[in-house]
Amino acid sequence: MTSCTIILAHFEALPFLRTCIRKIRQFKHAEIEQKIILTEQSSEDCYNKVMAEFGNDEDVTIIRLKPLWDGYSIDYIMRFCDVKTEYVCMIETDVFPIHKNWLYVCINLIKEYGFSFVGGLLSETSGTESIYPPNKFYWLSQYLRVGKTEDYKELAMEGGFTRFHARKELEESGEMKWGNDDWKKWASEDYQVRGSDNAVVAHYWEDKYRENNKFSFAVTNVMGVPPESGYGRIIDDIIFHFGFHRTSVGVENEMGKKYCDWKDRINNGCDDGLIDEMLSFARAANPIQDAFTTRSVWDGKLKKSFPASEELHKRIEELKKA
């Protein structure tokens, strides 16, 4: 047996949260003791509904937080919650596990290959981008990131997962500070206003000061009914990231009618039949037009990524079938 805390940061998307938790429970692995910490950043009305639905559940702990996005949830939990599990998993509430071994695969890749984190790649910087410091780093997304608790805590305390532009009020109030201020020294006033996404500074710090290796799964399928685009993606056949809920309001015209209809139907109740229907519209990802369609490994010493080896491909498929 091993143990894992699954962190969910929720903001005004209760039907998605409900489905996410249902699928997490449905695919609970017999060899993993799992706990859910839900950081509730919604309005008072939504918070009360969440408490009424999940507040008495033994596997869920609910923490009320300011609406400062997912990364803030990690930084808060790593400081103020007594996380006793060996591993931590962060997924977003519009992520639905679709494979019985989704978490088992992640944890065993860390155990066997010594990765600090495994998950979904959001960006790999070249060190020449004007919006980032001149250091190469490999940035895993909030929609799926699994790591050892000790590694999560170090990144949370030093670099920080909180979005850069959300930090000022936390620092001024004394609620939270970070051990390293390299990013603050680098960032222009414009950038401090424009800010960063979640986890950017954490992984920047990790890849500047540590030699950790990381792994990212492939985006194997993507949603979209031509000529509509959609945004959803299937990650290595283990999770489905819908990618369009409360935080995507304002992009409906880009997503297309079919995708908007799915969102509305989820908001009215999402069962496995609806999930299967959505997955049936997924097309195979195309390396030419779709990002991150191959599994990759970040070499923490060389500060460079490489395609996963054949041996690693084989092991992942074995873990899926275990």
PDB file of C-alpha atoms in Angstrom:
ATOM      1  CA  MET A   1       0.000   0.000   0.000  1.00  0.00           C
ATOM      2  CA  THR A   2       0.996   3.579  -0.625  1.00  0.00           C
ATOM      3  CA  SER A   3      -0.883   6.807   0.062  1.00  0.00           C
ATOM      4  CA  CYS A   4      -1.785   9.900  -1.905  1.00  0.00           C
ATOM      5  CA  THR A   5      -3.562  13.185  -1.207  1.00  0.00           C
ATOM      6  CA  ILE A   6      -5.540  14.459  -4.186  1.00  0.00           C
ATOM      7  CA  ILE A   7      -5.891  18.249  -4.208  1.00  0.00           C
ATOM      8  CA  LEU A   8      -8.869  19.842  -5.959  1.00  0.00           C
ATOM      9  CA  ALA A   9      -9.255  23.614  -6.133  1.00  0.00           C
ATOM     10  CA  HIS A  10     -12.903  24.468  -6.758  1.00  0.00           C
ATOM     11  CA  PHE A  11     -14.448  27.680  -8.010  1.00  0.00           C
ATOM     12  CA  GLU A  12     -18.126  27.887  -8.982  1.00  0.00           C
ATOM     13  CA  ALA A  13     -18.274  24.620 -10.946  1.00  0.00           C
ATOM     14  CA  LEU A  14     -20.143  22.202  -8.695  1.00  0.00           C
ATOM     15  CA  PRO A  15     -21.401  19.823 -11.439  1.00  0.00           C
ATOM     16  CA  PHE A  16     -17.833  19.417 -12.687  1.00  0.00           C
ATOM     17  CA  LEU A  17     -16.551  18.928  -9.137  1.00  0.00           C
ATOM     18  CA  ARG A  18     -19.259  16.359  -8.481  1.00  0.00           C
ATOM     19  CA  THR A  19     -18.264  14.397 -11.580  1.00  0.00           C
ATOM     20  CA  CYS A  20     -14.556  14.670 -10.845  1.00  0.00           C
ATOM     21  CA  ILE A  21     -14.945  13.289  -7.326  1.00  0.00           C
ATOM     22  CA  ARG A  22     -17.254  10.533  -8.552  1.00  0.00           C
ATOM     23  CA  LYS A  23     -14.671   9.377 -11.093  1.00  0.00           C
ATOM     24  CA  ILE A  24     -11.828   9.596  -8.552  1.00  0.00           C
ATOM     25  CA  ARG A  25     -13.802   7.309  -6.268  1.00  0.00           C
ATOM     26  CA  GLN A  26     -14.846   5.007  -9.100  1.00  0.00           C
ATOM     27  CA  PHE A  27     -11.218   4.369 -10.033  1.00  0.00           C
ATOM     28  CA  LYS A  28      -9.765   4.118  -6.542  1.00  0.00           C
ATOM     29  CA  HIS A  29      -6.901   1.645  -6.722  1.00  0.00           C
ATOM     30  CA  ALA A  30      -6.736  -1.159  -4.171  1.00  0.00           C
ATOM     31  CA  GLU A  31      -3.048  -0.466  -3.476  1.00  0.00           C
ATOM     32  CA  ILE A  32      -3.423   3.290  -2.923  1.00  0.00           C
ATOM     33  CA  GLU A  33      -4.938   4.885   0.140  1.00  0.00           C
ATOM     34  CA  GLN A  34      -6.323   8.139  -1.225  1.00  0.00           C
ATOM     35  CA  LYS A  35      -7.620  11.265   0.471  1.00  0.00           C
ATOM     36  CA  ILE A  36      -9.135  14.344  -1.144  1.00  0.00           C
ATOM     37  CA  ILE A  37      -8.451  17.893   0.032  1.00  0.00           C
ATOM     38  CA  LEU A  38     -10.911  20.275  -1.576  1.00  0.00           C
ATOM     39  CA  THR A  39     -10.065  23.967  -1.413  1.00  0.00           C
ATOM     40  CA  GLU A  40     -13.296  25.864  -1.824  1.00  0.00           C
ATOM     41  CA  GLN A  41     -12.796  29.291  -3.403  1.00  0.00           C
ATOM     42  CA  SER A  42     -16.372  29.917  -4.522  1.00  0.00           C
ATOM     43  CA  SER A  43     -19.087  32.285  -3.347  1.00  0.00           C
ATOM     44  CA  GLU A  44     -20.795  31.723  -0.023  1.00  0.00           C
ATOM     45  CA  ASP A  45     -23.800  30.162  -1.750  1.00  0.00           C
ATOM     46  CA  CYS A  46     -21.712  27.656  -3.705  1.00  0.00           C
ATOM     47  CA  TYR A  47     -19.545  26.925  -0.671  1.00  0.00           C
ATOM     48  CA  ASN A  48     -22.654  26.041   1.348  1.00  0.00           C
ATOM     49  CA  LYS A  49     -23.809  23.667  -1.398  1.00  0.00           C
ATOM     50  CA  VAL A  50     -20.404  21.977  -1.479  1.00  0.00           C
ATOM     51  CA  MET A  51     -20.429  21.608   2.307  1.00  0.00           C
ATOM     52  CA  ALA A  52     -23.903  20.127   2.220  1.00  0.00           C
ATOM     53  CA  GLU A  53     -22.856  17.578  -0.384  1.00  0.00           C
ATOM     54  CA  PHE A  54     -19.339  16.623   0.706  1.00  0.00           C
ATOM     55  CA  GLY A  55     -18.841  18.073   4.182  1.00  0.00           C
ATOM     56  CA  ASN A  56     -19.543  14.810   6.018  1.00  0.00           C
ATOM     57  CA  ASP A  57     -17.616  12.519   3.665  1.00  0.00           C
ATOM     58  CA  GLU A  58     -14.750  10.697   5.369  1.00  0.00           C
ATOM     59  CA  ASP A  59     -12.468  10.848   2.329  1.00  0.00           C
ATOM     60  CA  VAL A  60     -12.910  14.613   1.745  1.00  0.00           C
ATOM     61  CA  THR A  61     -11.491  17.535   3.723  1.00  0.00           C
ATOM     62  CA  ILE A  62     -12.840  20.966   2.733  1.00  0.00           C
ATOM     63  CA  ILE A  63     -10.832  24.152   3.290  1.00  0.00           C
ATOM     64  CA  ARG A  64     -12.246  27.627   2.644  1.00  0.00           C
ATOM     65  CA  LEU A  65      -9.784  29.855   0.752  1.00  0.00           C
ATOM     66  CA  LYS A  66      -9.660  33.154  -1.086  1.00  0.00           C
ATOM     67  CA  PRO A  67     -10.267  32.876  -4.867  1.00  0.00           C
ATOM     68  CA  LEU A  68      -6.613  32.944  -5.897  1.00  0.00           C
ATOM     69  CA  TRP A  69      -6.581  29.912  -8.198  1.00  0.00           C
ATOM     70  CA  ASP A  70      -5.146  26.419  -8.030  1.00  0.00           C
ATOM     71  CA  GLY A  71      -1.511  27.132  -7.199  1.00  0.00           C
ATOM     72  CA  TYR A  72      -2.471  29.007  -4.052  1.00  0.00           C
ATOM     73  CA  SER A  73      -4.232  25.853  -2.869  1.00  0.00           C
ATOM     74  CA  ILE A  74      -0.994  23.885  -3.027  1.00  0.00           C
ATOM     75  CA  ASP A  75       1.047  26.547  -1.235  1.00  0.00           C
ATOM     76  CA  TYR A  76      -1.580  26.809   1.501  1.00  0.00           C
ATOM     77  CA  ILE A  77      -1.946  23.059   2.025  1.00  0.00           C
ATOM     78  CA  MET A  78       1.801  22.462   2.120  1.00  0.00           C
ATOM     79  CA  ARG A  79       2.133  25.093   4.871  1.00  0.00           C
ATOM     80  CA  PHE A  80      -0.933  24.709   7.009  1.00  0.00           C
ATOM     81  CA  CYS A  81      -2.264  21.168   6.544  1.00  0.00           C
ATOM     82  CA  ASP A  82      -0.693  18.089   8.041  1.00  0.00           C
ATOM     83  CA  VAL A  83      -0.291  16.053   4.846  1.00  0.00           C
ATOM     84  CA  LYS A  84       0.808  12.600   5.940  1.00  0.00           C
ATOM     85  CA  THR A  85       0.534  10.784   2.614  1.00  0.00           C
ATOM     86  CA  GLU A  86       3.662   9.878   0.662  1.00  0.00           C
ATOM     87  CA  TYR A  87       2.390  11.395  -2.582  1.00  0.00           C
ATOM     88  CA  VAL A  88       0.324  14.372  -3.685  1.00  0.00           C
ATOM     89  CA  CYS A  89      -1.738  14.623  -6.856  1.00  0.00           C
ATOM     90  CA  MET A  90      -3.149  17.877  -8.224  1.00  0.00           C
ATOM     91  CA  ILE A  91      -5.936  17.736 -10.794  1.00  0.00           C
ATOM     92  CA  GLU A  92      -8.419  20.359 -11.904  1.00  0.00           C
ATOM     93  CA  THR A  93     -12.137  19.938 -11.356  1.00  0.00           C
ATOM     94  CA  ASP A  94     -12.805  19.633 -15.099  1.00  0.00           C
ATOM     95  CA  VAL A  95     -10.581  16.537 -15.192  1.00  0.00           C
ATOM     96  CA  PHE A  96     -12.305  13.158 -15.163  1.00  0.00           C
ATOM     97  CA  PRO A  97     -10.214   9.993 -14.608  1.00  0.00           C
ATOM     98  CA  ILE A  98     -11.144   7.409 -17.243  1.00  0.00           C
ATOM     99  CA  HIS A  99      -8.763   4.535 -16.438  1.00  0.00           C
ATOM    100  CA  LYS A 100      -8.690   2.215 -13.437  1.00  0.00           C
ATOM    101  CA  ASN A 101      -4.920   2.694 -13.049  1.00  0.00           C
ATOM    102  CA  TRP A 102      -4.680   6.426 -13.699  1.00  0.00           C
ATOM    103  CA  LEU A 103      -3.097   7.221 -10.321  1.00  0.00           C
ATOM    104  CA  TYR A 104      -1.306   3.872 -10.012  1.00  0.00           C
ATOM    105  CA  VAL A 105       0.609   4.530 -13.239  1.00  0.00           C
ATOM    106  CA  CYS A 106       1.715   7.982 -12.069  1.00  0.00           C
ATOM    107  CA  ILE A 107       2.917   6.844  -8.665  1.00  0.00           C
ATOM    108  CA  ASN A 108       4.781   3.819  -9.988  1.00  0.00           C
ATOM    109  CA  LEU A 109       6.632   5.884 -12.585  1.00  0.00           C
ATOM    110  CA  ILE A 110       7.907   8.050  -9.727  1.00  0.00           C
ATOM    111  CA  LYS A 111       8.840   5.001  -7.662  1.00  0.00           C
ATOM    112  CA  GLU A 112      10.629   3.169 -10.447  1.00  0.00           C
ATOM    113  CA  TYR A 113      12.285   6.011 -12.366  1.00  0.00           C
ATOM    114  CA  GLY A 114      12.880   8.596  -9.662  1.00  0.00           C
ATOM    115  CA  PHE A 115      10.967  11.415 -11.336  1.00  0.00           C
ATOM    116  CA  SER A 116      10.161  14.351  -9.079  1.00  0.00           C
ATOM    117  CA  PHE A 117       6.854  14.876 -10.882  1.00  0.00           C
ATOM    118  CA  VAL A 118       4.810  13.214 -13.592  1.00  0.00           C
ATOM    119  CA  GLY A 119       1.819  14.756 -15.312  1.00  0.00           C
ATOM    120  CA  GLY A 120       0.762  16.881 -18.241  1.00  0.00           C
ATOM    121  CA  LEU A 121       3.196  19.275 -19.876  1.00  0.00           C
ATOM    122  CA  LEU A 122       2.097  22.882 -20.155  1.00  0.00           C
ATOM    123  CA  SER A 123       5.328  24.418 -21.419  1.00  0.00           C
ATOM    124  CA  GLU A 124       9.044  23.920 -21.864  1.00  0.00           C
ATOM    125  CA  THR A 125      10.927  27.185 -22.089  1.00  0.00           C
ATOM    126  CA  SER A 126      14.002  27.656 -24.251  1.00  0.00           C
ATOM    127  CA  GLY A 127      15.654  30.284 -22.074  1.00  0.00           C
ATOM    128  CA  THR A 128      15.185  32.942 -24.765  1.00  0.00           C
ATOM    129  CA  GLU A 129      11.528  33.945 -24.271  1.00  0.00           C
ATOM    130  CA  SER A 130      11.087  37.569 -23.269  1.00  0.00           C
ATOM    131  CA  ILE A 131       8.333  36.813 -20.750  1.00  0.00           C
ATOM    132  CA  TYR A 132      10.419  34.311 -18.745  1.00  0.00           C
ATOM    133  CA  PRO A 133      13.793  34.512 -16.995  1.00  0.00           C
ATOM    134  CA  PRO A 134      16.754  33.280 -19.076  1.00  0.00           C
ATOM    135  CA  ASN A 135      16.750  29.814 -17.538  1.00  0.00           C
ATOM    136  CA  LYS A 136      15.318  26.747 -19.205  1.00  0.00           C
ATOM    137  CA  PHE A 137      12.559  25.055 -17.254  1.00  0.00           C
ATOM    138  CA  TYR A 138       9.922  22.365 -17.738  1.00  0.00           C
ATOM    139  CA  TRP A 139       6.518  23.299 -16.420  1.00  0.00           C
ATOM    140  CA  LEU A 140       3.876  20.689 -15.587  1.00  0.00           C
ATOM    141  CA  SER A 141       0.239  21.699 -15.533  1.00  0.00           C
ATOM    142  CA  GLN A 142      -2.306  21.844 -12.744  1.00  0.00           C
ATOM    143  CA  TYR A 143      -4.637  19.557 -14.694  1.00  0.00           C
ATOM    144  CA  LEU A 144      -2.431  16.607 -13.716  1.00  0.00           C
ATOM    145  CA  ARG A 145       0.695  16.624 -11.591  1.00  0.00           C
ATOM    146  CA  VAL A 146       1.741  13.842  -9.210  1.00  0.00           C
ATOM    147  CA  GLY A 147       4.826  14.006  -7.005  1.00  0.00           C
ATOM    148  CA  LYS A 148       6.221  13.056  -3.644  1.00  0.00           C
ATOM    149  CA  THR A 149       4.863  15.177  -0.812  1.00  0.00           C
ATOM    150  CA  GLU A 150       8.378  16.254   0.158  1.00  0.00           C
ATOM    151  CA  ASP A 151       9.038  17.593  -3.358  1.00  0.00           C
ATOM    152  CA  TYR A 152       5.701  19.402  -3.451  1.00  0.00           C
ATOM    153  CA  LYS A 153       6.476  21.008  -0.115  1.00  0.00           C
ATOM    154  CA  GLU A 154       9.941  22.167  -1.136  1.00  0.00           C
ATOM    155  CA  LEU A 155       8.638  23.822  -4.315  1.00  0.00           C
ATOM    156  CA  ALA A 156       5.716  25.363  -2.433  1.00  0.00           C
ATOM    157  CA  MET A 157       7.942  26.874   0.234  1.00  0.00           C
ATOM    158  CA  GLU A 158      10.765  28.080  -2.014  1.00  0.00           C
ATOM    159  CA  GLY A 159       9.472  29.018  -5.469  1.00  0.00           C
ATOM    160  CA  GLY A 160       5.733  28.773  -4.900  1.00  0.00           C
ATOM    161  CA  PHE A 161       2.855  27.500  -7.011  1.00  0.00           C
ATOM    162  CA  THR A 162       0.701  30.623  -6.501  1.00  0.00           C
ATOM    163  CA  ARG A 163       0.265  32.850  -9.543  1.00  0.00           C
ATOM    164  CA  PHE A 164       2.807  35.637  -9.366  1.00  0.00           C
ATOM    165  CA  HIS A 165       0.308  38.495  -9.551  1.00  0.00           C
ATOM    166  CA  ALA A 166      -1.735  36.980  -6.685  1.00  0.00           C
ATOM    167  CA  ARG A 167       1.132  37.058  -4.199  1.00  0.00           C
ATOM    168  CA  LYS A 168       1.192  40.691  -3.137  1.00  0.00           C
ATOM    169  CA  GLU A 169      -1.839  40.525  -0.860  1.00  0.00           C
ATOM    170  CA  LEU A 170      -0.631  37.259   0.683  1.00  0.00           C
ATOM    171  CA  GLU A 171       2.778  38.723   1.462  1.00  0.00           C
ATOM    172  CA  GLU A 172       1.415  42.027   2.738  1.00  0.00           C
ATOM    173  CA  SER A 173      -1.057  40.287   5.036  1.00  0.00           C
ATOM    174  CA  GLY A 174       1.698  38.027   6.373  1.00  0.00           C
ATOM    175  CA  GLU A 175      -0.241  34.908   5.429  1.00  0.00           C
ATOM    176  CA  MET A 176       2.419  33.551   3.140  1.00  0.00           C
ATOM    177  CA  LYS A 177       5.984  34.198   2.018  1.00  0.00           C
ATOM    178  CA  TRP A 178       8.371  32.284  -0.216  1.00  0.00           C
ATOM    179  CA  GLY A 179      12.003  31.450   0.421  1.00  0.00           C
ATOM    180  CA  ASN A 180      13.358  32.593  -2.932  1.00  0.00           C
ATOM    181  CA  ASP A 181      12.677  35.913  -4.648  1.00  0.00           C
ATOM    182  CA  ASP A 182      14.626  35.463  -7.906  1.00  0.00           C
ATOM    183  CA  TRP A 183      11.438  35.779  -9.924  1.00  0.00           C
ATOM    184  CA  LYS A 184      10.453  38.989  -8.160  1.00  0.00           C
ATOM    185  CA  LYS A 185      13.861  40.520  -8.905  1.00  0.00           C
ATOM    186  CA  TRP A 186      13.557  39.544 -12.557  1.00  0.00           C
ATOM    187  CA  ALA A 187       9.935  40.490 -13.235  1.00  0.00           C
ATOM    188  CA  SER A 188       9.134  43.907 -14.635  1.00  0.00           C
ATOM    189  CA  GLU A 189       6.305  46.008 -13.238  1.00  0.00           C
ATOM    190  CA  ASP A 190       4.300  45.121 -16.324  1.00  0.00           C
ATOM    191  CA  TYR A 191       4.798  41.426 -15.684  1.00  0.00           C
ATOM    192  CA  GLN A 192       3.847  41.792 -12.041  1.00  0.00           C
ATOM    193  CA  VAL A 193       0.508  43.178 -13.173  1.00  0.00           C
ATOM    194  CA  ARG A 194       0.055  40.726 -16.044  1.00  0.00           C
ATOM    195  CA  GLY A 195       1.260  37.906 -13.872  1.00  0.00           C
ATOM    196  CA  SER A 196       1.938  34.236 -14.446  1.00  0.00           C
ATOM    197  CA  ASP A 197      -0.056  31.062 -14.546  1.00  0.00           C
ATOM    198  CA  ASN A 198      -0.060  28.588 -11.665  1.00  0.00           C
ATOM    199  CA  ALA A 199       3.167  26.659 -10.939  1.00  0.00           C
ATOM    200  CA  VAL A 200       5.384  28.660 -13.306  1.00  0.00           C
ATOM    201  CA  VAL A 201       7.605  30.028 -10.552  1.00  0.00           C
ATOM    202  CA  ALA A 202       7.693  26.686  -8.708  1.00  0.00           C
ATOM    203  CA  HIS A 203       9.074  24.776 -11.686  1.00  0.00           C
ATOM    204  CA  TYR A 204      11.368  27.644 -12.649  1.00  0.00           C
ATOM    205  CA  TRP A 205      12.866  27.468  -9.152  1.00  0.00           C
ATOM    206  CA  GLU A 206      13.079  23.670  -9.300  1.00  0.00           C
ATOM    207  CA  ASP A 207      14.947  23.622 -12.596  1.00  0.00           C
ATOM    208  CA  LYS A 208      17.308  26.405 -11.584  1.00  0.00           C
ATOM    209  CA  TYR A 209      18.311  24.969  -8.206  1.00  0.00           C
ATOM    210  CA  ARG A 210      17.647  21.231  -8.482  1.00  0.00           C
ATOM    211  CA  GLU A 211      18.565  18.485 -10.943  1.00  0.00           C
ATOM    212  CA  ASN A 212      15.194  16.747 -10.812  1.00  0.00           C
ATOM    213  CA  ASN A 213      13.973  14.657 -13.714  1.00  0.00           C
ATOM    214  CA  LYS A 214      10.305  14.910 -14.733  1.00  0.00           C
ATOM    215  CA  PHE A 215       7.972  13.085 -17.076  1.00  0.00           C
ATOM    216  CA  SER A 216       4.966  14.188 -19.110  1.00  0.00           C
ATOM    217  CA  PHE A 217       2.297  12.009 -20.659  1.00  0.00           C
ATOM    218  CA  ALA A 218       1.156  12.436 -24.235  1.00  0.00           C
ATOM    219  CA  VAL A 219      -1.987  14.158 -25.420  1.00  0.00           C
ATOM    220  CA  THR A 220      -3.329  11.169 -27.338  1.00  0.00           C
ATOM    221  CA  ASN A 221      -6.697  12.545 -28.449  1.00  0.00           C
ATOM    222  CA  VAL A 222      -8.326  15.946 -28.744  1.00  0.00           C
ATOM    223  CA  MET A 223     -11.919  17.110 -28.883  1.00  0.00           C
ATOM    224  CA  GLY A 224     -13.583  19.289 -31.446  1.00  0.00           C
ATOM    225  CA  VAL A 225     -16.222  18.817 -34.122  1.00  0.00           C
ATOM    226  CA  PRO A 226     -14.955  20.555 -37.308  1.00  0.00           C
ATOM    227  CA  PRO A 227     -15.205  23.399 -38.038  1.00  0.00           C
ATOM    228  CA  GLU A 228     -15.655  23.997 -34.311  1.00  0.00           C
ATOM    229  CA  SER A 229     -12.498  23.779 -32.232  1.00  0.00           C
ATOM    230  CA  GLY A 230     -13.192  22.506 -28.743  1.00  0.00           C
ATOM    231  CA  TYR A 231     -10.448  22.261 -26.186  1.00  0.00           C
ATOM    232  CA  GLY A 232     -10.790  18.949 -24.412  1.00  0.00           C
ATOM    233  CA  ARG A 233      -8.026  16.396 -24.535  1.00  0.00           C
ATOM    234  CA  ILE A 234      -7.419  12.833 -23.487  1.00  0.00           C
ATOM    235  CA  ILE A 235      -4.108  12.368 -21.692  1.00  0.00           C
ATOM    236  CA  ASP A 236      -2.551   8.984 -22.451  1.00  0.00           C
ATOM    237  CA  ASP A 237      -5.974   7.350 -22.160  1.00  0.00           C
ATOM    238  CA  ILE A 238      -5.918   7.800 -18.365  1.00  0.00           C
ATOM    239  CA  ILE A 239      -7.722  11.134 -17.866  1.00  0.00           C
ATOM    240  CA  PHE A 240     -10.103  13.340 -19.842  1.00  0.00           C
ATOM    241  CA  HIS A 241      -9.515  17.073 -19.422  1.00  0.00           C
ATOM    242  CA  PHE A 242     -12.681  18.822 -20.563  1.00  0.00           C
ATOM    243  CA  GLY A 243     -10.968  22.202 -20.396  1.00  0.00           C
ATOM    244  CA  PHE A 244     -14.022  24.438 -20.500  1.00  0.00           C
ATOM    245  CA  HIS A 245     -16.047  25.201 -17.397  1.00  0.00           C
ATOM    246  CA  ARG A 246     -16.373  28.182 -15.071  1.00  0.00           C
ATOM    247  CA  THR A 247     -12.873  29.534 -15.686  1.00  0.00           C
ATOM    248  CA  SER A 248     -13.326  29.519 -19.472  1.00  0.00           C
ATOM    249  CA  VAL A 249     -16.326  31.837 -19.587  1.00  0.00           C
ATOM    250  CA  GLY A 250     -15.973  34.265 -22.487  1.00  0.00           C
ATOM    251  CA  VAL A 251     -14.620  31.894 -25.132  1.00  0.00           C
ATOM    252  CA  GLU A 252     -17.886  30.257 -26.150  1.00  0.00           C
ATOM    253  CA  ASN A 253     -17.689  31.442 -29.753  1.00  0.00           C
ATOM    254  CA  GLU A 254     -14.268  29.871 -30.137  1.00  0.00           C
ATOM    255  CA  MET A 255     -15.349  26.578 -28.619  1.00  0.00           C
ATOM    256  CA  GLY A 256     -18.337  25.986 -30.844  1.00  0.00           C
ATOM    257  CA  LYS A 257     -21.954  25.002 -30.278  1.00  0.00           C
ATOM    258  CA  LYS A 258     -21.349  21.294 -29.661  1.00  0.00           C
ATOM    259  CA  TYR A 259     -18.854  21.999 -26.921  1.00  0.00           C
ATOM    260  CA  CYS A 260     -21.114  24.577 -25.301  1.00  0.00           C
ATOM    261  CA  ASP A 261     -23.952  22.066 -25.392  1.00  0.00           C
ATOM    262  CA  TRP A 262     -21.759  19.526 -23.595  1.00  0.00           C
ATOM    263  CA  LYS A 263     -20.883  22.074 -20.949  1.00  0.00           C
ATOM    264  CA  ASP A 264     -24.568  22.828 -20.389  1.00  0.00           C
ATOM    265  CA  ARG A 265     -25.397  19.135 -20.174  1.00  0.00           C
ATOM    266  CA  ILE A 266     -22.627  18.564 -17.615  1.00  0.00           C
ATOM    267  CA  ASN A 267     -24.061  21.422 -15.583  1.00  0.00           C
ATOM    268  CA  ASN A 268     -27.385  19.592 -15.580  1.00  0.00           C
ATOM    269  CA  GLY A 269     -25.890  16.283 -14.473  1.00  0.00           C
ATOM    270  CA  CYS A 270     -23.058  14.214 -15.895  1.00  0.00           C
ATOM    271  CA  ASP A 271     -23.184  10.413 -15.962  1.00  0.00           C
ATOM    272  CA  ASP A 272     -20.847   7.930 -17.618  1.00  0.00           C
ATOM    273  CA  GLY A 273     -23.061   7.877 -20.695  1.00  0.00           C
ATOM    274  CA  LEU A 274     -22.374  11.562 -21.324  1.00  0.00           C
ATOM    275  CA  ILE A 275     -18.649  11.089 -20.733  1.00  0.00           C
ATOM    276  CA  ASP A 276     -18.597   8.183 -23.211  1.00  0.00           C
ATOM    277  CA  GLU A 277     -20.476  10.318 -25.732  1.00  0.00           C
ATOM    278  CA  MET A 278     -17.939  13.124 -25.451  1.00  0.00           C
ATOM    279  CA  LEU A 279     -15.006  10.728 -25.714  1.00  0.00           C
ATOM    280  CA  SER A 280     -16.512   9.209 -28.861  1.00  0.00           C
ATOM    281  CA  PHE A 281     -16.020  12.555 -30.630  1.00  0.00           C
ATOM    282  CA  ALA A 282     -12.302  12.688 -29.810  1.00  0.00           C
ATOM    283  CA  ARG A 283      -9.931  12.405 -32.752  1.00  0.00           C
ATOM    284  CA  ALA A 284      -6.372  11.163 -32.639  1.00  0.00           C
ATOM    285  CA  ALA A 285      -3.981  13.975 -31.842  1.00  0.00           C
ATOM    286  CA  ASN A 286      -1.937  15.249 -34.788  1.00  0.00           C
ATOM    287  CA  PRO A 287       1.689  16.188 -34.010  1.00  0.00           C
ATOM    288  CA  ILE A 288       1.593  18.878 -36.685  1.00  0.00           C
ATOM    289  CA  GLN A 289      -1.338  20.820 -35.279  1.00  0.00           C
ATOM    290  CA  ASP A 290      -1.723  19.628 -31.668  1.00  0.00           C
ATOM    291  CA  ALA A 291       0.715  20.263 -28.826  1.00  0.00           C
ATOM    292  CA  PHE A 292       2.459  17.716 -26.582  1.00  0.00           C
ATOM    293  CA  THR A 293       1.457  14.596 -28.508  1.00  0.00           C
ATOM    294  CA  THR A 294       4.489  12.600 -27.398  1.00  0.00           C
ATOM    295  CA  ARG A 295       5.635  11.412 -23.997  1.00  0.00           C
ATOM    296  CA  SER A 296       8.732  13.265 -22.881  1.00  0.00           C
ATOM    297  CA  VAL A 297      11.338  13.198 -20.123  1.00  0.00           C
ATOM    298  CA  TRP A 298      13.038  16.279 -18.698  1.00  0.00           C
ATOM    299  CA  ASP A 299      16.684  15.715 -17.823  1.00  0.00           C
ATOM    300  CA  GLY A 300      17.318  17.868 -14.776  1.00  0.00           C
ATOM    301  CA  LYS A 301      21.088  17.889 -15.239  1.00  0.00           C
ATOM    302  CA  LEU A 302      21.136  18.745 -18.927  1.00  0.00           C
ATOM    303  CA  LYS A 303      18.093  21.065 -18.639  1.00  0.00           C
ATOM    304  CA  LYS A 304      16.634  19.532 -21.751  1.00  0.00           C
ATOM    305  CA  SER A 305      13.766  17.224 -22.658  1.00  0.00           C
ATOM    306  CA  PHE A 306      13.912  14.031 -24.685  1.00  0.00           C
ATOM    307  CA  PRO A 307      11.309  11.656 -26.125  1.00  0.00           C
ATOM    308  CA  ALA A 308      10.514   8.795 -23.773  1.00  0.00           C
ATOM    309  CA  SER A 309      12.528   5.625 -24.395  1.00  0.00           C
ATOM    310  CA  GLU A 310      11.046   2.443 -25.793  1.00  0.00           C
ATOM    311  CA  GLU A 311      11.640   0.810 -22.423  1.00  0.00           C
ATOM    312  CA  LEU A 312       9.615   3.540 -20.715  1.00  0.00           C
ATOM    313  CA  HIS A 313       6.806   3.247 -23.284  1.00  0.00           C
ATOM    314  CA  LYS A 314       6.658  -0.484 -22.638  1.00  0.00           C
ATOM    315  CA  ARG A 315       6.589  -0.044 -18.869  1.00  0.00           C
ATOM    316  CA  ILE A 316       3.732   2.478 -19.014  1.00  0.00           C
ATOM    317  CA  GLU A 317       1.597   0.059 -21.008  1.00  0.00           C
ATOM    318  CA  GLU A 318       2.412  -2.714 -18.529  1.00  0.00           C
ATOM    319  CA  LEU A 319       1.339  -0.498 -15.627  1.00  0.00           C
ATOM    320  CA  LYS A 320      -1.918   0.318 -17.367  1.00  0.00           C
ATOM    321  CA  LYS A 321      -2.713  -3.385 -17.644  1.00  0.00           C
ATOM    322  CA  ALA A 322      -1.584  -4.328 -14.132  1.00  0.00           C
TER     323      ALA A 322
END
